[in-house]
GROMACS .gro file of C-alpha atoms in nm:
model
  400
    1MET     CA    1   0.000   0.000   0.000
    2LYS     CA    2   0.138   0.339  -0.091
    3ARG     CA    3   0.235   0.574   0.189
    4ASN     CA    4  -0.047   0.823   0.128
    5ARG     CA    5  -0.306   0.550   0.151
    6ARG     CA    6  -0.145   0.420   0.471
    7ILE     CA    7  -0.159   0.773   0.602
    8SER     CA    8  -0.524   0.812   0.509
    9ALA     CA    9  -0.609   0.490   0.689
   10VAL     CA   10  -0.427   0.597   1.001
   11ALA     CA   11  -0.585   0.938   0.975
   12VAL     CA   12  -0.934   0.809   1.037
   13LEU     CA   13  -0.814   0.737   1.388
   14ALA     CA   14  -0.563   1.015   1.398
   15LEU     CA   15  -0.712   1.351   1.435
   16ALA     CA   16  -1.033   1.235   1.568
   17ALA     CA   17  -0.972   1.423   1.880
   18LEU     CA   18  -0.806   1.720   1.753
   19VAL     CA   19  -0.790   1.852   1.414
   20THR     CA   20  -0.791   1.639   1.106
   21GLY     CA   21  -0.507   1.452   0.960
   22THR     CA   22  -0.356   1.203   0.729
   23GLY     CA   23  -0.140   1.044   0.990
   24ALA     CA   24  -0.145   0.960   1.359
   25GLY     CA   25  -0.326   1.213   1.568
   26PHE     CA   26  -0.596   1.204   1.828
   27ALA     CA   27  -0.752   0.862   1.795
   28ALA     CA   28  -1.126   0.895   1.800
   29THR     CA   29  -1.187   0.549   1.935
   30THR     CA   30  -0.889   0.487   2.162
   31THR     CA   31  -0.864   0.527   2.535
   32PRO     CA   32  -0.660   0.834   2.632
   33SER     CA   33  -0.325   0.728   2.774
   34ALA     CA   34   0.006   0.892   2.844
   35THR     CA   35   0.196   0.576   2.753
   36PRO     CA   36   0.400   0.600   2.431
   37VAL     CA   37   0.328   0.330   2.178
   38ALA     CA   38   0.484   0.206   1.857
   39THR     CA   39   0.473   0.439   1.559
   40HIS     CA   40   0.164   0.282   1.408
   41ALA     CA   41  -0.008   0.159   1.720
   42PHE     CA   42  -0.309   0.362   1.609
   43ASP     CA   43  -0.369   0.099   1.341
   44THR     CA   44  -0.451  -0.157   1.607
   45ALA     CA   45  -0.598   0.058   1.882
   46PRO     CA   46  -0.913  -0.081   2.049
   47ALA     CA   47  -1.215   0.020   1.846
   48THR     CA   48  -1.465   0.032   2.133
   49ALA     CA   49  -1.265   0.154   2.430
   50THR     CA   50  -1.407   0.446   2.626
   51ALA     CA   51  -1.271   0.679   2.890
   52PRO     CA   52  -1.406   0.929   3.141
   53THR     CA   53  -1.456   1.276   3.002
   54ARG     CA   54  -1.143   1.484   3.043
   55SER     CA   55  -1.062   1.849   2.989
   56PHE     CA   56  -0.842   1.940   2.695
   57GLN     CA   57  -0.626   2.252   2.709
   58GLY     CA   58  -0.390   2.268   2.415
   59THR     CA   59  -0.075   2.479   2.406
   60LEU     CA   60   0.173   2.498   2.120
   61PRO     CA   61   0.542   2.563   2.194
   62ALA     CA   62   0.654   2.924   2.202
   63PRO     CA   63   0.857   3.057   1.908
   64THR     CA   64   1.234   3.051   1.953
   65GLY     CA   65   1.343   3.357   1.753
   66PRO     CA   66   1.398   3.716   1.862
   67TYR     CA   67   1.068   3.845   1.722
   68ALA     CA   68   0.708   3.791   1.822
   69ALA     CA   69   0.465   3.638   1.571
   70GLY     CA   70   0.191   3.865   1.440
   71GLU     CA   71  -0.110   3.716   1.263
   72ASP     CA   72  -0.371   3.823   1.010
   73VAL     CA   73  -0.629   3.605   0.835
   74ILE     CA   74  -0.706   3.707   0.477
   75HIS     CA   75  -0.955   3.579   0.219
   76LEU     CA   76  -0.869   3.556  -0.148
   77THR     CA   77  -1.080   3.478  -0.456
   78ASP     CA   78  -0.926   3.357  -0.780
   79ALA     CA   79  -1.171   3.481  -1.041
   80SER     CA   80  -0.968   3.314  -1.316
   81ARG     CA   81  -1.075   2.960  -1.231
   82PRO     CA   82  -1.371   2.778  -1.080
   83ASP     CA   83  -1.324   2.572  -0.769
   84PRO     CA   84  -1.169   2.243  -0.888
   85TRP     CA   85  -1.365   2.025  -0.648
   86VAL     CA   86  -1.703   2.201  -0.630
   87PRO     CA   87  -1.736   2.405  -0.952
   88SER     CA   88  -2.092   2.501  -0.859
   89SER     CA   89  -1.953   2.705  -0.568
   90GLY     CA   90  -1.806   2.957  -0.813
   91PRO     CA   91  -1.449   3.093  -0.830
   92ARG     CA   92  -1.179   2.934  -0.616
   93GLN     CA   93  -1.184   3.082  -0.263
   94LEU     CA   94  -0.894   3.052  -0.022
   95THR     CA   95  -0.840   3.142   0.341
   96VAL     CA   96  -0.479   3.225   0.427
   97THR     CA   97  -0.322   3.293   0.766
   98MET     CA   98  -0.040   3.546   0.740
   99VAL     CA   99   0.217   3.519   1.018
  100TYR     CA  100   0.488   3.784   1.033
  101PRO     CA  101   0.775   3.916   1.247
  102ALA     CA  102   0.623   4.143   1.508
  103VAL     CA  103   0.715   4.363   1.800
  104PRO     CA  104   0.684   4.171   2.129
  105GLY     CA  105   0.407   4.284   2.358
  106THR     CA  106   0.175   4.411   2.084
  107GLY     CA  107  -0.153   4.267   1.956
  108THR     CA  108  -0.397   4.025   2.117
  109PRO     CA  109  -0.372   3.644   2.137
  110ALA     CA  110  -0.485   3.483   1.811
  111PRO     CA  111  -0.722   3.184   1.818
  112TYR     CA  112  -0.604   2.852   1.678
  113MET     CA  113  -0.908   2.831   1.451
  114THR     CA  114  -1.267   2.949   1.431
  115LEU     CA  115  -1.540   2.772   1.625
  116ALA     CA  116  -1.686   2.647   1.298
  117GLU     CA  117  -1.349   2.507   1.188
  118ALA     CA  118  -1.309   2.334   1.523
  119ALA     CA  119  -1.659   2.191   1.508
  120GLY     CA  120  -1.594   2.068   1.155
  121ALA     CA  121  -1.273   1.898   1.263
  122ILE     CA  122  -1.443   1.720   1.551
  123GLN     CA  123  -1.738   1.613   1.336
  124HIS     CA  124  -1.516   1.499   1.049
  125ARG     CA  125  -1.334   1.256   1.278
  126LYS     CA  126  -1.637   1.162   1.490
  127MET     CA  127  -1.461   1.268   1.806
  128PRO     CA  128  -1.617   1.114   2.121
  129ALA     CA  129  -1.731   1.343   2.399
  130SER     CA  130  -1.513   1.147   2.642
  131SER     CA  131  -1.204   1.303   2.486
  132GLY     CA  132  -1.288   1.638   2.639
  133VAL     CA  133  -1.207   1.812   2.310
  134THR     CA  134  -1.477   2.067   2.226
  135PRO     CA  135  -1.504   2.336   1.960
  136GLN     CA  136  -1.444   2.590   2.234
  137ASN     CA  137  -1.121   2.450   2.373
  138LEU     CA  138  -0.990   2.335   2.034
  139SER     CA  139  -1.034   2.681   1.887
  140SER     CA  140  -0.867   2.827   2.197
  141VAL     CA  141  -0.538   2.637   2.173
  142THR     CA  142  -0.257   2.874   2.271
  143THR     CA  143  -0.070   2.964   1.951
  144HIS     CA  144   0.178   3.234   2.063
  145ALA     CA  145   0.060   3.440   1.765
  146PHE     CA  146  -0.098   3.781   1.809
  147ASP     CA  147  -0.371   3.946   1.605
  148GLY     CA  148  -0.292   4.298   1.498
  149ALA     CA  149   0.063   4.294   1.636
  150ARG     CA  150   0.289   4.576   1.522
  151PRO     CA  151   0.521   4.448   1.246
  152GLN     CA  152   0.898   4.463   1.256
  153ARG     CA  153   1.049   4.706   1.008
  154GLY     CA  154   1.210   4.596   0.684
  155LYS     CA  155   1.146   4.330   0.423
  156HIS     CA  156   1.148   3.959   0.492
  157PRO     CA  157   1.151   3.641   0.283
  158LEU     CA  158   0.814   3.480   0.219
  159VAL     CA  159   0.755   3.113   0.304
  160VAL     CA  160   0.431   2.947   0.193
  161LEU     CA  161   0.312   2.648   0.397
  162SER     CA  162   0.074   2.378   0.272
  163PRO     CA  163  -0.073   2.119   0.514
  164MET     CA  164  -0.165   1.752   0.493
  165PHE     CA  165  -0.464   1.630   0.297
  166GLU     CA  166  -0.775   1.637   0.520
  167ASP     CA  167  -0.597   1.873   0.763
  168PRO     CA  168  -0.673   2.244   0.787
  169ARG     CA  169  -0.393   2.495   0.762
  170MET     CA  170  -0.368   2.547   1.139
  171THR     CA  171  -0.185   2.218   1.187
  172LEU     CA  172   0.136   2.393   1.079
  173THR     CA  173   0.091   2.686   1.317
  174SER     CA  174   0.387   2.605   1.544
  175LEU     CA  175   0.620   2.599   1.243
  176ALA     CA  176   0.468   2.919   1.106
  177THR     CA  177   0.508   3.112   1.430
  178ASP     CA  178   0.867   2.998   1.471
  179LEU     CA  179   0.960   3.098   1.116
  180ALA     CA  180   0.803   3.439   1.175
  181SER     CA  181   1.001   3.480   1.496
  182HIS     CA  182   1.318   3.426   1.292
  183GLY     CA  183   1.233   3.694   1.037
  184TYR     CA  184   1.008   3.531   0.777
  185VAL     CA  185   0.663   3.626   0.653
  186VAL     CA  186   0.460   3.306   0.635
  187ALA     CA  187   0.149   3.237   0.428
  188LEU     CA  188  -0.035   2.939   0.574
  189VAL     CA  189  -0.273   2.830   0.297
  190GLY     CA  190  -0.607   2.659   0.356
  191HIS     CA  191  -0.700   2.451   0.052
  192THR     CA  192  -1.080   2.472   0.044
  193TYR     CA  193  -1.279   2.146   0.019
  194GLU     CA  194  -0.964   1.942   0.088
  195ASP     CA  195  -1.000   1.923   0.466
  196SER     CA  196  -1.250   1.935   0.750
  197GLY     CA  197  -1.327   2.300   0.688
  198GLU     CA  198  -1.180   2.644   0.626
  199THR     CA  199  -1.395   2.944   0.720
  200LEU     CA  200  -1.435   3.156   0.407
  201ALA     CA  201  -1.500   3.526   0.361
  202ASN     CA  202  -1.878   3.473   0.361
  203GLY     CA  203  -1.860   3.303   0.701
  204GLN     CA  204  -1.931   2.957   0.564
  205THR     CA  205  -1.706   2.664   0.656
  206PRO     CA  206  -1.759   2.399   0.387
  207PRO     CA  207  -1.659   2.042   0.470
  208CYS     CA  208  -1.425   1.824   0.269
  209ALA     CA  209  -1.561   1.743  -0.075
  210ILE     CA  210  -1.297   1.492  -0.187
  211CYS     CA  211  -1.184   1.314   0.130
  212ASP     CA  212  -1.376   1.000   0.036
  213ASP     CA  213  -1.252   1.000  -0.322
  214PRO     CA  214  -0.891   0.873  -0.332
  215ALA     CA  215  -0.889   0.897  -0.711
  216ARG     CA  216  -0.877   1.276  -0.672
  217LEU     CA  217  -0.543   1.264  -0.488
  218ALA     CA  218  -0.350   1.258  -0.814
  219SER     CA  219  -0.497   1.599  -0.897
  220VAL     CA  220  -0.442   1.761  -0.558
  221THR     CA  221  -0.076   1.854  -0.599
  222ALA     CA  222  -0.137   2.028  -0.933
  223SER     CA  223  -0.435   2.214  -0.789
  224ARG     CA  224  -0.236   2.323  -0.485
  225ALA     CA  225   0.040   2.453  -0.711
  226LEU     CA  226  -0.221   2.677  -0.873
  227ASP     CA  227  -0.345   2.785  -0.529
  228VAL     CA  228   0.004   2.877  -0.416
  229SER     CA  229   0.100   3.066  -0.730
  230PHE     CA  230  -0.222   3.265  -0.700
  231VAL     CA  231  -0.145   3.345  -0.336
  232ILE     CA  232   0.204   3.460  -0.431
  233ASP     CA  233   0.055   3.677  -0.707
  234GLN     CA  234  -0.181   3.840  -0.460
  235LEU     CA  235   0.089   3.901  -0.199
  236THR     CA  236   0.354   4.042  -0.432
  237HIS     CA  237   0.146   4.265  -0.662
  238GLY     CA  238   0.065   4.570  -0.454
  239ASN     CA  239  -0.084   4.584  -0.105
  240THR     CA  240  -0.449   4.517  -0.180
  241ALA     CA  241  -0.462   4.152  -0.072
  242TRP     CA  242  -0.289   4.205   0.262
  243ARG     CA  243  -0.235   4.528   0.450
  244LEU     CA  244   0.125   4.433   0.535
  245ALA     CA  245   0.234   4.306   0.195
  246HIS     CA  246   0.512   4.565   0.196
  247LEU     CA  247   0.693   4.343   0.447
  248ILE     CA  248   0.756   4.078   0.180
  249ASP     CA  249   1.079   4.052  -0.013
  250LYS     CA  250   0.926   3.928  -0.339
  251HIS     CA  251   1.264   3.804  -0.463
  252GLU     CA  252   1.310   3.557  -0.175
  253ILE     CA  253   1.025   3.305  -0.172
  254GLY     CA  254   1.022   2.950  -0.039
  255MET     CA  255   0.761   2.683   0.020
  256ALA     CA  256   0.730   2.396   0.265
  257GLY     CA  257   0.455   2.139   0.290
  258HIS     CA  258   0.355   1.844   0.503
  259SER     CA  259   0.246   1.515   0.344
  260ILE     CA  260   0.069   1.597   0.018
  261GLY     CA  261   0.156   1.959   0.093
  262GLY     CA  262   0.519   1.856   0.056
  263ALA     CA  263   0.447   1.701  -0.280
  264ALA     CA  264   0.274   2.027  -0.369
  265ALA     CA  265   0.594   2.216  -0.283
  266ALA     CA  266   0.775   2.022  -0.554
  267ALA     CA  267   0.489   2.068  -0.802
  268THR     CA  268   0.484   2.442  -0.729
  269MET     CA  269   0.858   2.475  -0.783
  270ILE     CA  270   0.826   2.303  -1.120
  271ALA     CA  271   0.545   2.536  -1.226
  272ASP     CA  272   0.656   2.862  -1.063
  273PRO     CA  273   1.019   2.978  -1.083
  274ARG     CA  274   0.955   3.244  -0.819
  275VAL     CA  275   0.972   2.973  -0.553
  276ARG     CA  276   1.347   2.954  -0.492
  277ALA     CA  277   1.359   2.677  -0.230
  278GLY     CA  278   1.128   2.395  -0.125
  279VAL     CA  279   1.073   2.147   0.158
  280ASN     CA  280   0.879   1.821   0.158
  281MET     CA  281   0.799   1.701   0.509
  282ASP     CA  282   0.713   1.330   0.493
  283GLY     CA  283   0.502   1.343   0.177
  284THR     CA  284   0.476   1.110  -0.122
  285PHE     CA  285   0.583   1.284  -0.442
  286LYS     CA  286   0.283   1.288  -0.678
  287PRO     CA  287   0.438   1.270  -0.934
  288ALA     CA  288   0.812   1.246  -0.875
  289PRO     CA  289   1.003   1.531  -1.039
  290MET     CA  290   1.195   1.449  -1.355
  291PRO     CA  291   1.563   1.537  -1.401
  292GLY     CA  292   1.600   1.904  -1.488
  293GLN     CA  293   1.263   2.010  -1.346
  294ILE     CA  294   1.395   2.128  -1.007
  295ASN     CA  295   1.742   2.279  -1.009
  296ARG     CA  296   1.686   2.496  -0.704
  297PRO     CA  297   1.743   2.406  -0.336
  298PHE     CA  298   1.522   2.132  -0.196
  299LEU     CA  299   1.501   1.962   0.145
  300MET     CA  300   1.341   1.623   0.201
  301LEU     CA  301   1.263   1.569   0.572
  302GLY     CA  302   1.080   1.252   0.668
  303ALA     CA  303   1.022   0.965   0.906
  304ALA     CA  304   1.312   0.719   0.900
  305ALA     CA  305   1.078   0.419   0.899
  306TYR     CA  306   0.943   0.510   0.555
  307HIS     CA  307   1.179   0.752   0.388
  308SER     CA  308   1.529   0.619   0.446
  309ALA     CA  309   1.738   0.522   0.145
  310GLY     CA  310   1.669   0.164   0.050
  311VAL     CA  311   1.339   0.127   0.237
  312ASP     CA  312   1.146   0.406   0.070
  313ASP     CA  313   0.845   0.335  -0.150
  314ASP     CA  314   0.734   0.694  -0.200
  315LYS     CA  315   0.964   0.803  -0.483
  316TRP     CA  316   1.209   0.979  -0.253
  317GLY     CA  317   1.505   0.797  -0.404
  318GLN     CA  318   1.384   0.877  -0.754
  319THR     CA  319   1.331   1.239  -0.659
  320TRP     CA  320   1.671   1.265  -0.493
  321ALA     CA  321   1.839   1.150  -0.812
  322ALA     CA  322   1.639   1.399  -1.018
  323LEU     CA  323   1.708   1.706  -0.802
  324GLY     CA  324   1.970   1.927  -0.962
  325GLY     CA  325   2.038   2.200  -0.708
  326TYR     CA  326   2.150   2.218  -0.345
  327LYS     CA  327   1.971   1.932  -0.172
  328LYS     CA  328   1.944   1.754   0.160
  329TRP     CA  329   1.769   1.427   0.247
  330LEU     CA  330   1.714   1.389   0.621
  331THR     CA  331   1.518   1.128   0.812
  332VAL     CA  332   1.412   1.128   1.176
  333ALA     CA  333   1.430   0.811   1.384
  334GLY     CA  334   1.114   0.733   1.581
  335ALA     CA  335   0.905   0.990   1.396
  336ASP     CA  336   0.554   0.924   1.274
  337HIS     CA  337   0.382   1.108   0.990
  338THR     CA  338   0.244   1.376   1.221
  339SER     CA  339   0.570   1.441   1.402
  340PHE     CA  340   0.626   1.727   1.156
  341SER     CA  341   0.309   1.918   1.249
  342ASP     CA  342   0.123   2.034   1.560
  343LEU     CA  343  -0.071   1.712   1.587
  344ASP     CA  344   0.147   1.491   1.804
  345MET     CA  345   0.195   1.774   2.052
  346LEU     CA  346  -0.179   1.825   2.088
  347LEU     CA  347  -0.236   1.451   2.088
  348GLU     CA  348  -0.010   1.419   2.387
  349GLU     CA  349  -0.185   1.705   2.565
  350ALA     CA  350  -0.519   1.531   2.512
  351GLY     CA  351  -0.383   1.216   2.674
  352PHE     CA  352  -0.358   0.995   2.367
  353PRO     CA  353  -0.066   0.771   2.267
  354THR     CA  354   0.226   0.922   2.083
  355PRO     CA  355   0.498   0.775   1.858
  356PRO     CA  356   0.843   0.681   1.990
  357LEU     CA  357   0.980   1.026   1.906
  358SER     CA  358   0.846   1.264   2.168
  359PRO     CA  359   0.611   1.530   2.026
  360GLU     CA  360   0.834   1.800   2.171
  361ARG     CA  361   1.136   1.666   1.983
  362GLY     CA  362   0.934   1.641   1.663
  363VAL     CA  363   0.849   2.010   1.684
  364VAL     CA  364   1.204   2.112   1.775
  365ILE     CA  365   1.361   1.911   1.492
  366THR     CA  366   1.111   2.032   1.232
  367ARG     CA  367   1.155   2.394   1.330
  368GLU     CA  368   1.535   2.383   1.351
  369TYR     CA  369   1.600   2.212   1.019
  370VAL     CA  370   1.335   2.390   0.815
  371THR     CA  371   1.449   2.727   0.948
  372ALA     CA  372   1.816   2.642   0.890
  373PHE     CA  373   1.736   2.539   0.533
  374PHE     CA  374   1.555   2.862   0.454
  375ASP     CA  375   1.820   3.067   0.635
  376GLN     CA  376   2.080   2.918   0.403
  377THR     CA  377   1.882   2.927   0.080
  378LEU     CA  378   1.679   3.248   0.114
  379LYS     CA  379   1.895   3.458   0.348
  380GLY     CA  380   2.240   3.327   0.260
  381ILE     CA  381   2.315   3.247   0.624
  382HIS     CA  382   2.519   2.928   0.652
  383THR     CA  383   2.442   2.698   0.943
  384PRO     CA  384   2.651   2.393   1.039
  385LEU     CA  385   2.328   2.210   1.124
  386LEU     CA  386   2.291   2.112   0.759
  387ASP     CA  387   2.651   1.998   0.715
  388GLY     CA  388   2.610   1.660   0.881
  389PRO     CA  389   2.497   1.470   1.191
  390SER     CA  390   2.466   1.674   1.509
  391PRO     CA  391   2.519   1.544   1.865
  392ASN     CA  392   2.230   1.766   1.972
  393ASN     CA  393   1.997   1.595   1.726
  394PRO     CA  394   2.092   1.226   1.728
  395GLU     CA  395   1.753   1.132   1.580
  396VAL     CA  396   1.830   1.312   1.255
  397LEU     CA  397   1.999   1.087   0.997
  398PHE     CA  398   2.158   1.217   0.677
  399GLN     CA  399   2.070   1.018   0.366
  400PRO     CA  400   2.152   0.853   0.137
   0.00000   0.00000   0.00000
């Protein structure tokens, strides 16, 4: 079974309690437990176990850079194309969270998601009441981002983030806030109808239209590439789409994605030369790039169990051979698919099992290596972290 289908199967259990996901997350039908389990224990978790109702209070890790993280949510409409999944809904609509370097102590705490998005996530995964996860406390997860915060002066590289299939954009919030704290403007893109719900400009939060149609997956990466190029257009042509667009250095643009969002990073780089550097976090390449298509910097960061040289079935080896520019292939021992997002952290806080790699380490590793990669490729700041194995990060293995 291909990795994305394995992920989708695990996902039915995975973000039941929390958000949505194509990977291990809050298991909707498992008994909350603080005991770590094997990476794919969710596949065999008891289907009928119950637990007393608990109270969930989620908190993401604080950013590590010198700046605070400001946040704005913007709504964009691409009048040039109908929605690819629900054409009857009219032009393609996108909700994008902009996270930017801000002055500490300004703004007000930003919610993790809207109540409607939280309710959609819980309904999509049939989350049991015994989990203690409600729309109210899910939407109130502490993000360390601040609405209306005063921006830092100057121009900053732009990094676009694309989440897993079935997962809303918020599942990459901890990465987004950390990048912003290190001097990046981040566009966290919600791909409408591809997850449990993104609240649009009209206040509606439509559910996933293609989650039960695996045949559509082959078209998702190409569609996301169009989404991302449109977002870049809107953010780099004047200041009408976002009030702080002047903060963006339009000549320094990168993209990172998780799962199918990582495959979309490659597809976007092939289609849009403005994207100068890309990162795939644990995603199957759909399709694998051909030699000569990507000659710009690219980082492949994945779970060692699936994406190490010689054991990979997701076209990582084929992609590695095809990449023509600066490239790194890193795997993380003990990681599961969701170790590269917020999900394992929130899973742990809700009392559910986690993979062998602690959720805290998953967040730290993801942040450190993604930031180091963009520092080197977009800012020209060399970091020894990418030169080879580090005693501070023994889980990170350099391939091939």
